[in-house]
XYZ file of C-alpha atoms in Angstrom:
470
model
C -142.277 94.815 105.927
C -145.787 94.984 107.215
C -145.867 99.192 106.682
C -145.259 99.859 103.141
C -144.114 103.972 102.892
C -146.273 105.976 100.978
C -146.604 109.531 100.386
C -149.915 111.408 101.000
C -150.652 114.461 98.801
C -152.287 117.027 101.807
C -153.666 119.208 99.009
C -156.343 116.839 98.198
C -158.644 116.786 101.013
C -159.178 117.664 104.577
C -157.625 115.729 107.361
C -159.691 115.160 110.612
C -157.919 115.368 113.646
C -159.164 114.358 117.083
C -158.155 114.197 120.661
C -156.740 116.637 123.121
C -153.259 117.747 124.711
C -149.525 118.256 123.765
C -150.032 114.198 121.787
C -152.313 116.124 119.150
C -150.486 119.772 119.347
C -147.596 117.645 117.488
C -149.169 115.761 115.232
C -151.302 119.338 114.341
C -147.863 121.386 114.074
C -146.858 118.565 111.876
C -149.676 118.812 109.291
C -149.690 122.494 109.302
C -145.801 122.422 108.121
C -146.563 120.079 105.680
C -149.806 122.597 104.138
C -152.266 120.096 105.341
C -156.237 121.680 105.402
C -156.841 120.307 109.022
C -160.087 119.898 110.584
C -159.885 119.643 114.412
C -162.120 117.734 117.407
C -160.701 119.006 120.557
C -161.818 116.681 123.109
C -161.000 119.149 125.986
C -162.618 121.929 124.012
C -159.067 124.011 124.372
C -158.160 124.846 120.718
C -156.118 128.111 121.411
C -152.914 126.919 124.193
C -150.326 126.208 122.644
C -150.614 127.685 119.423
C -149.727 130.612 117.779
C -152.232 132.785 116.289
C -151.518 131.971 112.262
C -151.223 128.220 113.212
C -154.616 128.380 115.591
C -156.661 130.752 111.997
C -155.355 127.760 109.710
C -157.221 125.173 111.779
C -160.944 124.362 110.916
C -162.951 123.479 114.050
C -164.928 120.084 113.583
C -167.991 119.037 115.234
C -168.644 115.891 116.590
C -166.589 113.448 114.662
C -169.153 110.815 115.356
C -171.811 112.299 113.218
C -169.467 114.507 111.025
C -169.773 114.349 107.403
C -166.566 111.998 106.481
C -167.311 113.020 102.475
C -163.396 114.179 100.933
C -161.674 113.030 104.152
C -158.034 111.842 103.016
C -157.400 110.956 106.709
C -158.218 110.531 110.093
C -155.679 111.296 112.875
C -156.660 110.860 116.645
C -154.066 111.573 119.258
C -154.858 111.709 123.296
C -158.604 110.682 122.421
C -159.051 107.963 124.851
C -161.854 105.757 123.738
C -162.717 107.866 121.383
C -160.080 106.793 118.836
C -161.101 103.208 118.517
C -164.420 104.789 117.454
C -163.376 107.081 114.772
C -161.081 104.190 113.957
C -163.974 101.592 113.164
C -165.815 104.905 111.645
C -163.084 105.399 109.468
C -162.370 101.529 108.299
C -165.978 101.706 107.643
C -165.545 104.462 105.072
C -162.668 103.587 103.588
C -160.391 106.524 105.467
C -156.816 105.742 106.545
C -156.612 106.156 109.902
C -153.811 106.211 112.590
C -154.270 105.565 116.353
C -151.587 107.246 118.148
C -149.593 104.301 119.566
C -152.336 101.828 118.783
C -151.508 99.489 115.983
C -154.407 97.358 116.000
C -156.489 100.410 115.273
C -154.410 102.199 112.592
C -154.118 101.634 109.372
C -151.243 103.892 108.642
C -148.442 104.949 110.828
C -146.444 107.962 111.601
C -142.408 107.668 110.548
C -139.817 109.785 111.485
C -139.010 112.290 108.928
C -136.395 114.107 107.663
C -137.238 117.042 105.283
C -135.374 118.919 103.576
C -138.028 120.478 101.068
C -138.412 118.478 98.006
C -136.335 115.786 99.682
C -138.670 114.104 102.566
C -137.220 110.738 103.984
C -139.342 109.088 106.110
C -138.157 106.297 108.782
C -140.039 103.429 110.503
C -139.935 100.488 112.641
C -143.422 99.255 112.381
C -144.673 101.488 115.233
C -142.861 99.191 117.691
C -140.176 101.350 118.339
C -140.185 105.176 117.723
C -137.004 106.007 119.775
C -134.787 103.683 116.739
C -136.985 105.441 114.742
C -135.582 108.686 115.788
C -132.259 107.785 116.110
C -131.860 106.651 112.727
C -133.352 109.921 111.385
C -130.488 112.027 113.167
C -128.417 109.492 111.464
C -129.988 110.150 108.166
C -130.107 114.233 108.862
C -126.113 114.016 109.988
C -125.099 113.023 106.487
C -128.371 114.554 104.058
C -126.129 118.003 102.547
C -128.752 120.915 103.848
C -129.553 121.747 100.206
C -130.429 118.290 98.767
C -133.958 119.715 98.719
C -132.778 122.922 96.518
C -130.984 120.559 94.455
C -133.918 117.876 93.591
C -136.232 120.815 92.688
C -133.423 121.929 90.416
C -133.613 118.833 88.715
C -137.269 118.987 88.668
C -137.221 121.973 86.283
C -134.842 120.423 83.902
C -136.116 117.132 83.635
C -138.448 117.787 81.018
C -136.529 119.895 78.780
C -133.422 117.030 79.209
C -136.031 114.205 78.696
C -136.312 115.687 74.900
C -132.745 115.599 74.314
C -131.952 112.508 75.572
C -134.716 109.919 74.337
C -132.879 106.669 75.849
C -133.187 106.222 79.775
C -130.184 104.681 80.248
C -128.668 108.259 78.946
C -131.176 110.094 80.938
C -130.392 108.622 84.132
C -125.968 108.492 83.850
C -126.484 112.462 82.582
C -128.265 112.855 85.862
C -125.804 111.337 88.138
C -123.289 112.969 86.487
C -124.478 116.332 87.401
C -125.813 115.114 90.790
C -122.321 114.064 91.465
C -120.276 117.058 89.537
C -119.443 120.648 89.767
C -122.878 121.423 88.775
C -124.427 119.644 91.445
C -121.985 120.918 93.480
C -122.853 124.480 92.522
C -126.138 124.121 93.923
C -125.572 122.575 97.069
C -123.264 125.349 97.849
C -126.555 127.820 97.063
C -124.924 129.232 93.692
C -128.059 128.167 91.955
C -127.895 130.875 89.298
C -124.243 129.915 87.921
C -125.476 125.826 88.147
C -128.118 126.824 86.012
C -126.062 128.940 83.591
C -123.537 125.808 83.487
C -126.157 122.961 82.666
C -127.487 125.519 79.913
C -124.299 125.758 78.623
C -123.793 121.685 78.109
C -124.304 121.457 73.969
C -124.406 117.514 73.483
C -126.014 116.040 76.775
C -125.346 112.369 74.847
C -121.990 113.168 74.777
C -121.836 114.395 78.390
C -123.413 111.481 79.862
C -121.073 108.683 77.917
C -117.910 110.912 79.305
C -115.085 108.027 80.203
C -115.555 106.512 83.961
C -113.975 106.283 87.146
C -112.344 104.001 89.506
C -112.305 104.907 92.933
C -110.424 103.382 95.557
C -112.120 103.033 98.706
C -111.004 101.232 101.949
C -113.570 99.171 103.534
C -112.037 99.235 107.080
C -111.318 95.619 109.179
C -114.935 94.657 109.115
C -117.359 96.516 110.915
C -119.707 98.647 108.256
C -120.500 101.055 110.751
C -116.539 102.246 110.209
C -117.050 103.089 106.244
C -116.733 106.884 106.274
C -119.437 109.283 104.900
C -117.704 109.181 101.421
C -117.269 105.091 101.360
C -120.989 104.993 101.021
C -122.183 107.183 98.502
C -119.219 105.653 96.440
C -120.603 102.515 96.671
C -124.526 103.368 96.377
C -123.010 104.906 92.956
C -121.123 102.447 92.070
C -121.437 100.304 88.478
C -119.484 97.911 89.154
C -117.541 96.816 92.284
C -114.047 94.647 92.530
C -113.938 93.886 95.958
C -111.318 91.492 98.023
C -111.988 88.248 100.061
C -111.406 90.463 103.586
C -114.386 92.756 102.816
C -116.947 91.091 104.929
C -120.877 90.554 103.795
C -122.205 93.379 105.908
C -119.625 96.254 103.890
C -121.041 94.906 100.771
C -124.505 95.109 101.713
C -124.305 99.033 102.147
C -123.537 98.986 98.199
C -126.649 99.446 94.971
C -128.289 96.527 94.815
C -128.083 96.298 91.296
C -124.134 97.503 91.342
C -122.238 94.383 89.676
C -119.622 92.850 92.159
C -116.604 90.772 91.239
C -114.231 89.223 93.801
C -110.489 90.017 92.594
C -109.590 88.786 96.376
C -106.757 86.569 97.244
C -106.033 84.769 100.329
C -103.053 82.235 101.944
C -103.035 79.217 99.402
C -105.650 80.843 96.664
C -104.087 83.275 94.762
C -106.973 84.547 92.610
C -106.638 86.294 89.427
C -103.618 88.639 89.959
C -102.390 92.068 90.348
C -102.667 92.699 86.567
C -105.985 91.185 86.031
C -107.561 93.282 88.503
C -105.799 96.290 86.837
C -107.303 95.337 83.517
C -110.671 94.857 84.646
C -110.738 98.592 86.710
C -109.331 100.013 83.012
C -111.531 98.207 81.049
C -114.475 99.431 83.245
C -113.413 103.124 83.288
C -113.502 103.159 79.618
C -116.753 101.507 79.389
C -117.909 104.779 81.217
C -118.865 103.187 84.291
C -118.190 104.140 88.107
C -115.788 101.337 89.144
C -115.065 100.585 93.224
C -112.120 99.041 93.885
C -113.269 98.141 97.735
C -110.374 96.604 100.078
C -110.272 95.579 103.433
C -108.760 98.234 105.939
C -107.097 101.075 104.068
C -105.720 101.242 100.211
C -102.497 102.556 101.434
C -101.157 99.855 103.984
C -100.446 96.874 102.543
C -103.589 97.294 100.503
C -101.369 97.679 96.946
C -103.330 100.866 96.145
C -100.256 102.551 95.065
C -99.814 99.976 91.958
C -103.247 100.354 91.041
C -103.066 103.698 90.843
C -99.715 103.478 88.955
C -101.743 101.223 86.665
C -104.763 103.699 86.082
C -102.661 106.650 85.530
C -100.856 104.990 83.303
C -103.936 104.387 81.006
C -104.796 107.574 81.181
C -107.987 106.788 83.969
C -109.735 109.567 86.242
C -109.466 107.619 89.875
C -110.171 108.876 93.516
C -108.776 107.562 96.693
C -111.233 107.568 100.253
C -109.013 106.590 102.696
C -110.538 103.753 105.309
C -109.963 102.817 108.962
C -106.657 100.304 108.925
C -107.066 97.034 110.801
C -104.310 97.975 113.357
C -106.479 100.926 114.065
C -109.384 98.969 114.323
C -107.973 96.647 116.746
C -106.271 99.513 118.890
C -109.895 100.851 119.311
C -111.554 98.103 119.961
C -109.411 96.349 123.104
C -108.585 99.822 124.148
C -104.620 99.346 122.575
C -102.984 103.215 122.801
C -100.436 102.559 119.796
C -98.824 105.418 121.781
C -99.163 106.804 125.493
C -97.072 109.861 126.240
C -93.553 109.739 127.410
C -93.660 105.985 126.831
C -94.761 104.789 123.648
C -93.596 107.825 121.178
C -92.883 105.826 118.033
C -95.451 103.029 115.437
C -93.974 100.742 112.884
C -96.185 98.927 110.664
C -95.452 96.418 108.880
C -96.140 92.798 107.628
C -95.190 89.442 107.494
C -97.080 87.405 105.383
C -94.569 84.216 105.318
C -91.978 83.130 107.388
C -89.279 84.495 104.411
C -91.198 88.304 104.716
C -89.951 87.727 108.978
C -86.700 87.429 107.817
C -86.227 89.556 105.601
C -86.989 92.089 108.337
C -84.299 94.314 109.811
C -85.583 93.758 113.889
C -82.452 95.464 114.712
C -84.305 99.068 114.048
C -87.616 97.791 116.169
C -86.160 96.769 119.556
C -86.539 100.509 120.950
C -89.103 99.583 123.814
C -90.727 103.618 123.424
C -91.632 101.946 119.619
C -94.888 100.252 119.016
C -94.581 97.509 116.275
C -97.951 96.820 113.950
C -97.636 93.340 112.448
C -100.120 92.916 109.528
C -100.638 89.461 108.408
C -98.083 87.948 110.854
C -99.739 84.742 111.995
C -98.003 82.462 109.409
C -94.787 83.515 110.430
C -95.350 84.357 114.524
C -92.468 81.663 115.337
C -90.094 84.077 112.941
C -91.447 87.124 114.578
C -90.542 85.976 117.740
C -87.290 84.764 117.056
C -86.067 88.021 115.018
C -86.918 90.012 117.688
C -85.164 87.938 120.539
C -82.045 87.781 118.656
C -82.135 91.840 118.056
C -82.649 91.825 122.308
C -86.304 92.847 122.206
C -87.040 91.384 125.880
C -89.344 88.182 125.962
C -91.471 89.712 128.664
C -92.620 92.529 126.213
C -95.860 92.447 125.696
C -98.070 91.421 122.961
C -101.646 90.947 121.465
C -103.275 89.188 118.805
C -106.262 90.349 117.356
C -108.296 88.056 115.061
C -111.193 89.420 113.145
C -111.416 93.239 114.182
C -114.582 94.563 114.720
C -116.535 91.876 113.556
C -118.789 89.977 115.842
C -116.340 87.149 115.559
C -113.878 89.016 117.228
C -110.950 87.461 119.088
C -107.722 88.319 121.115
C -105.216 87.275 123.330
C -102.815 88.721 124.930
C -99.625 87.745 126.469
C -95.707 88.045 126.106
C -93.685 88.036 123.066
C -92.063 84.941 124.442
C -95.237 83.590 123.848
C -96.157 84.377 120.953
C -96.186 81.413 118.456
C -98.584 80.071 121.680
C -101.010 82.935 121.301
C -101.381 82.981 117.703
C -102.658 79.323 117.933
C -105.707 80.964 120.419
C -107.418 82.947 117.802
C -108.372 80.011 115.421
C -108.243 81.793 112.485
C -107.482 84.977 110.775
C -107.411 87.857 109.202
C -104.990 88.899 112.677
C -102.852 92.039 114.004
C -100.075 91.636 116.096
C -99.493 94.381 118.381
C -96.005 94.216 120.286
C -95.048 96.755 122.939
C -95.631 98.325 126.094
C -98.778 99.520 125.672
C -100.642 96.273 125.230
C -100.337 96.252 129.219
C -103.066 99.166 129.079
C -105.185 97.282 127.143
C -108.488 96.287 128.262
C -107.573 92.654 127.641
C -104.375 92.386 129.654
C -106.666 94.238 132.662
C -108.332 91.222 132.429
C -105.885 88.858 132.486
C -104.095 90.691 135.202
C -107.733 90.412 137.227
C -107.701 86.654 136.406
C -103.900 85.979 137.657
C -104.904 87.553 140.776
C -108.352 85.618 140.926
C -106.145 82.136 140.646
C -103.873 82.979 143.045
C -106.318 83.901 145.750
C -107.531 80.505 144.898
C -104.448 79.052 145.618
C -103.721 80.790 148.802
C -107.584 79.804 149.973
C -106.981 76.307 149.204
């Protein structure tokens, strides 16, 4: 980080801005918004286009910025100013003054991020001046997810801080009372504009100590296959609230990166030949965390609700009497349908999805293929590449043809992505192709459609030109 993001008071002093054109009109529309007292060197000498009549009477005409008194100056802006700008920018390193060179880094010493504001709430995004268009892009990001009232709802805060700091001495109460409200109906209140009945229900809260030590939650929250750019809106501000997080082997390094830094995380996980600490144990430890008073995450790969065991955990916390929340997450079978173009189902052809898995050979067994031979049905294998050979053979033997098409899909969405694609025939084969898993198996007509089996088609045809060359 060579920029370190700071924010100027504008009430404190003048700001001298010089050049000439539409460059400085922005950077002048921008200090006006923020109540900046701007002083302005129009190179052209054209200080009226472009601006309105109340913007143009807020605007103090400079003289020469060369020989202008620099005396309370907070800042020096030059924008369009030609040669001029690596003057005022020696004039101003001279003095002391933070300056910025519009799209000159070697003569700034500040630069200009991409904001966000929302009132009291100002975020401010930069790439080191080397690239302004990421810049932007992440603010729509940013602006896409901000709630339009976080700015209403920080200076609500702001005039209870003091009169809560009184009550509760310890910061440690201070700052879970806070969260609490952020992220409860009071907060909620707000954000909807219903200021006057948020207000009336914080004044209303008699012990704020015993509001801010209320019991904890647990919230389920599926990480998708893999890629973090698939958590949804709700994933992530779970996790940046988060106290704690018990998170399985298939969440990958990048999901848990998104989470607090200083959120505690402990791997419950369990994989083929490791089977961690168990079912129970990761029940107690949610329980035991929710009663503690903390904000538990229970993160799994894909979704909670296939194959993920979230319906025994949330046996488990009801049973101890523990507030929980589900937030559902992209599935792996859906993340490898997206990704190599898969349509699970394609009108008048593929009207049906089973999903299901397979673990071991034993859960391919125990199977019933008799009810998935229907060729309009779309079968989902979840953790079948252990027991591919079974797969295969239960599906023969029920007279699922060995031409029907299949993919395996290692890895969704992760830049270690892998598939194959092929015949169910082929199977046990293909499996062998993606070196590793976590893997999908997708069997059915539709896998032809896929963008992988375009490919392989393309490549048949390549080789047998080939042949008919030679």
């Amino acid at each position: 980080m060579r920029f370190l993001p700071i924010f100027l008071d504008l009430q404190t002093g003048p700001v001298l801005l010089v050049g000439a054109g539409d460059l400085v009109r922005a950077k002048l529309r921008l200090l006006l918004s923020a109540g900046a007292r701007v002083r302005w060197f129009a190179v052209d000498g054209d200080y009226d286009s472009g601006l309105d009549s109340e913007a143009a009477g807020r605007v103090e005409r400079a003289g020469d910025p060369l020989s202008a008194d620099l005396n309370g100056v907070i800042a020096i802006l030059c924008a369009g100013a030609g040669e001029l700008g690596e003057t005022m920018a020696a004039r101003a390193r001279a003095a002391g003054i933070p300056v910025n060179v519009m799209d000159d880094l070697t003569h700034s010493t500040f630069i200009f991020p991409a904001i966000v504001d929302r009132g009291d709430v100002v975020v401010a995004v930069g790439t080191g001046g080397s690239s302004p268009v990421v810049a932007r892009r992440v603010r729509e990001k940013i602006e896409s997810i901000l709630p339009a009232r976080i700015g209403d709802l920080a200076a609500f805060i702001g005039r209870w801080r003091k009169p809560m700091q009184a009550r509760l001495p310890e910061m440690s109460d201070r700052r879970t009372f806070w969260e609490r409200i952020v992220d409860g109906p009071i907060g909620a209140l707000v954000l909807s504009g219903r200021e006057r009945e948020a207000e009336r229900a914080l004044d209303a809260i008699e012990d704020p100590v015993a509001f801010a030590s209320e019991r904890g939650l647990v919230t389920l929250v599926g990480a998708g296959p893999g890629d973090p750019d698939l958590l949804t809106i709700k994933a992530l501000r779970a996790l940046q609230d988060a106290d704690v997080i018990f998170y399985d082997d298939l969440v990958s390094p990048e999901v848990l990166d998104r989470a607090r830094r200083d959120a505690a995380r402990v791997s419950v996980g369990r994989r083929i030949g490791k089977p961690g600490i168990g079912q129970e144990a990761t029940n107690r430890l949610m329980i035991e965390a929710a009663r503690a008073g903390k904000r538990a995450v229970r993160l799994k790969g894909g979704d909670s609700f296939i194959f993920g065991r979230g319906g025994e955990e949330i046996a488990a916390l009801r049973e101890a009497g523990v507030a929980y929340a589900v937030i559902p997450g992209v599935t792996a079978g859906i993340g490898a349908a997206a990704q190599f173009e898969v349509p699970l189902t394609f009108r008048k052809k593929a009207t049906r999805i089973t999903f299901l898995t397979a673990h071991k050979t034993q859960d391919a067994e125990a199977v019933d293929w008799s009810l998935l031979t229907d060729v309009a049905m779309t079968v989902v294998v979840y953790m079948g590449i252990t027991a591919a050979p079974a797969i295969r053979a239960g599906m023969l033997a029920a007279g699922r043809s060995p031409g029907t098409p299949v993919g395996v899909f290692a890895r969704v969405t992760r830049p270690d992505a892998k598939a194959v694609v092929g015949t169910l025939d082929q199977l046990p084969d293909l499996v062998t192709q993606v070196e590793n898993g976590p893997a999908i198996l997708i069997i059915g007509d539709v896998v032809e459609r896929s963008l992988l089996w375009r490919r392989s088609d393309f490549d048949r045809l390549a080789a047998s030109l080939m042949e008919k060359i030679q």
